[in-house]
XYZ file of C-alpha atoms in Angstrom:
119
model
C 0.000 0.000 0.000
C 1.362 3.410 -0.890
C 2.161 6.081 1.665
C -0.444 8.384 0.153
C -3.263 5.882 0.563
C -2.129 5.037 4.108
C -2.136 8.739 5.008
C -5.626 9.181 3.617
C -6.935 6.131 5.448
C -5.529 7.546 8.675
C -7.509 10.745 8.129
C -10.759 9.386 6.680
C -12.399 5.985 7.000
C -14.285 4.515 4.068
C -17.586 5.535 5.668
C -16.304 9.089 6.189
C -15.294 9.218 2.505
C -18.827 8.223 1.503
C -20.289 10.890 3.789
C -17.834 13.475 2.477
C -18.777 12.716 -1.116
C -22.436 13.096 -0.180
C -21.771 16.447 1.533
C -20.019 17.767 -1.568
C -22.812 16.475 -3.794
C -25.488 18.161 -1.693
C -23.531 21.428 -1.599
C -23.158 21.496 -5.374
C -26.765 20.457 -5.932
C -27.860 23.568 -4.075
C -26.312 25.677 -6.845
C -27.144 23.514 -9.863
C -28.448 25.286 -12.949
C -30.845 22.469 -13.918
C -31.758 18.833 -13.219
C -28.861 17.478 -15.299
C -26.367 19.592 -13.375
C -27.989 18.582 -10.102
C -28.313 14.832 -10.578
C -25.488 14.002 -13.003
C -22.801 16.667 -12.846
C -22.835 17.417 -9.088
C -22.357 13.755 -8.043
C -19.619 13.329 -10.654
C -17.710 16.391 -9.438
C -18.134 15.206 -5.846
C -16.622 11.827 -6.678
C -13.753 13.431 -8.573
C -13.100 15.869 -5.716
C -12.018 12.921 -3.551
C -9.295 11.960 -6.028
C -5.601 12.833 -5.953
C -4.434 15.991 -7.733
C -6.269 19.157 -8.525
C -9.966 18.956 -9.349
C -9.517 20.165 -12.915
C -7.031 17.329 -13.504
C -9.330 14.709 -11.974
C -12.141 16.025 -14.193
C -9.959 15.600 -17.277
C -9.526 19.287 -18.099
C -6.270 20.665 -19.467
C -6.304 23.722 -17.236
C -8.205 25.703 -14.627
C -9.785 27.950 -17.261
C -11.624 24.964 -18.739
C -12.754 23.947 -15.254
C -14.060 27.451 -14.603
C -16.070 27.449 -17.834
C -17.518 24.052 -16.980
C -18.539 25.220 -13.522
C -20.043 28.410 -14.946
C -22.144 26.321 -17.312
C -23.513 24.074 -14.562
C -23.281 26.186 -11.373
C -23.357 29.860 -12.424
C -24.429 31.195 -9.012
C -21.603 29.318 -7.315
C -19.042 30.772 -9.724
C -20.022 34.259 -8.556
C -19.355 33.285 -4.925
C -15.932 31.676 -5.504
C -13.016 33.944 -4.646
C -10.501 34.401 -7.435
C -7.688 33.381 -5.084
C -9.053 29.878 -4.405
C -8.964 26.761 -6.492
C -12.221 24.905 -7.036
C -11.508 21.934 -4.793
C -10.338 24.184 -1.977
C -13.369 26.440 -2.370
C -15.839 23.545 -2.363
C -14.347 21.890 0.711
C -13.961 25.197 2.553
C -17.645 25.837 1.829
C -18.629 22.675 3.679
C -16.024 23.300 6.415
C -13.976 20.232 5.487
C -10.551 19.438 4.013
C -10.325 17.408 0.809
C -8.787 13.998 1.549
C -5.705 14.318 -0.626
C -4.954 17.864 0.497
C -3.287 16.324 3.557
C -0.632 14.701 1.364
C -0.538 17.134 -1.559
C 2.924 17.982 -2.839
C 1.618 21.190 -4.474
C -0.173 22.950 -1.599
C 2.361 25.776 -1.640
C 0.932 26.647 -5.080
C -2.695 26.163 -4.025
C -4.199 29.583 -3.492
C -5.361 30.241 0.061
C -4.235 26.796 1.276
C -4.123 26.771 5.069
C -2.269 23.426 5.068
C 0.776 24.911 3.350
C 1.831 26.379 6.694
């Protein structure tokens, strides 16, 4: 088992990961533009937000600009609330008062805008 996975398991149990995914889904659903965004896109983003790396990478986008356009299409009211100095994953998890699982072991948190874990 890799160190990264061990670190994550020490922070979140499997049940906590399921609950966390549900919390993210419900948060995003509250800002969904339509039923498709609410019931298809929000759960997909929630699942991807639990993955390693930045959210735009987990979603398969080439850059953060593409991620922003995608979010604007599906969650326009949420885009207005997101500070420019925060990345999407950080913003979503801050909004539910949680820390994304892989943020604990991220090697790039010094480049993550407004990351409190960078210390």
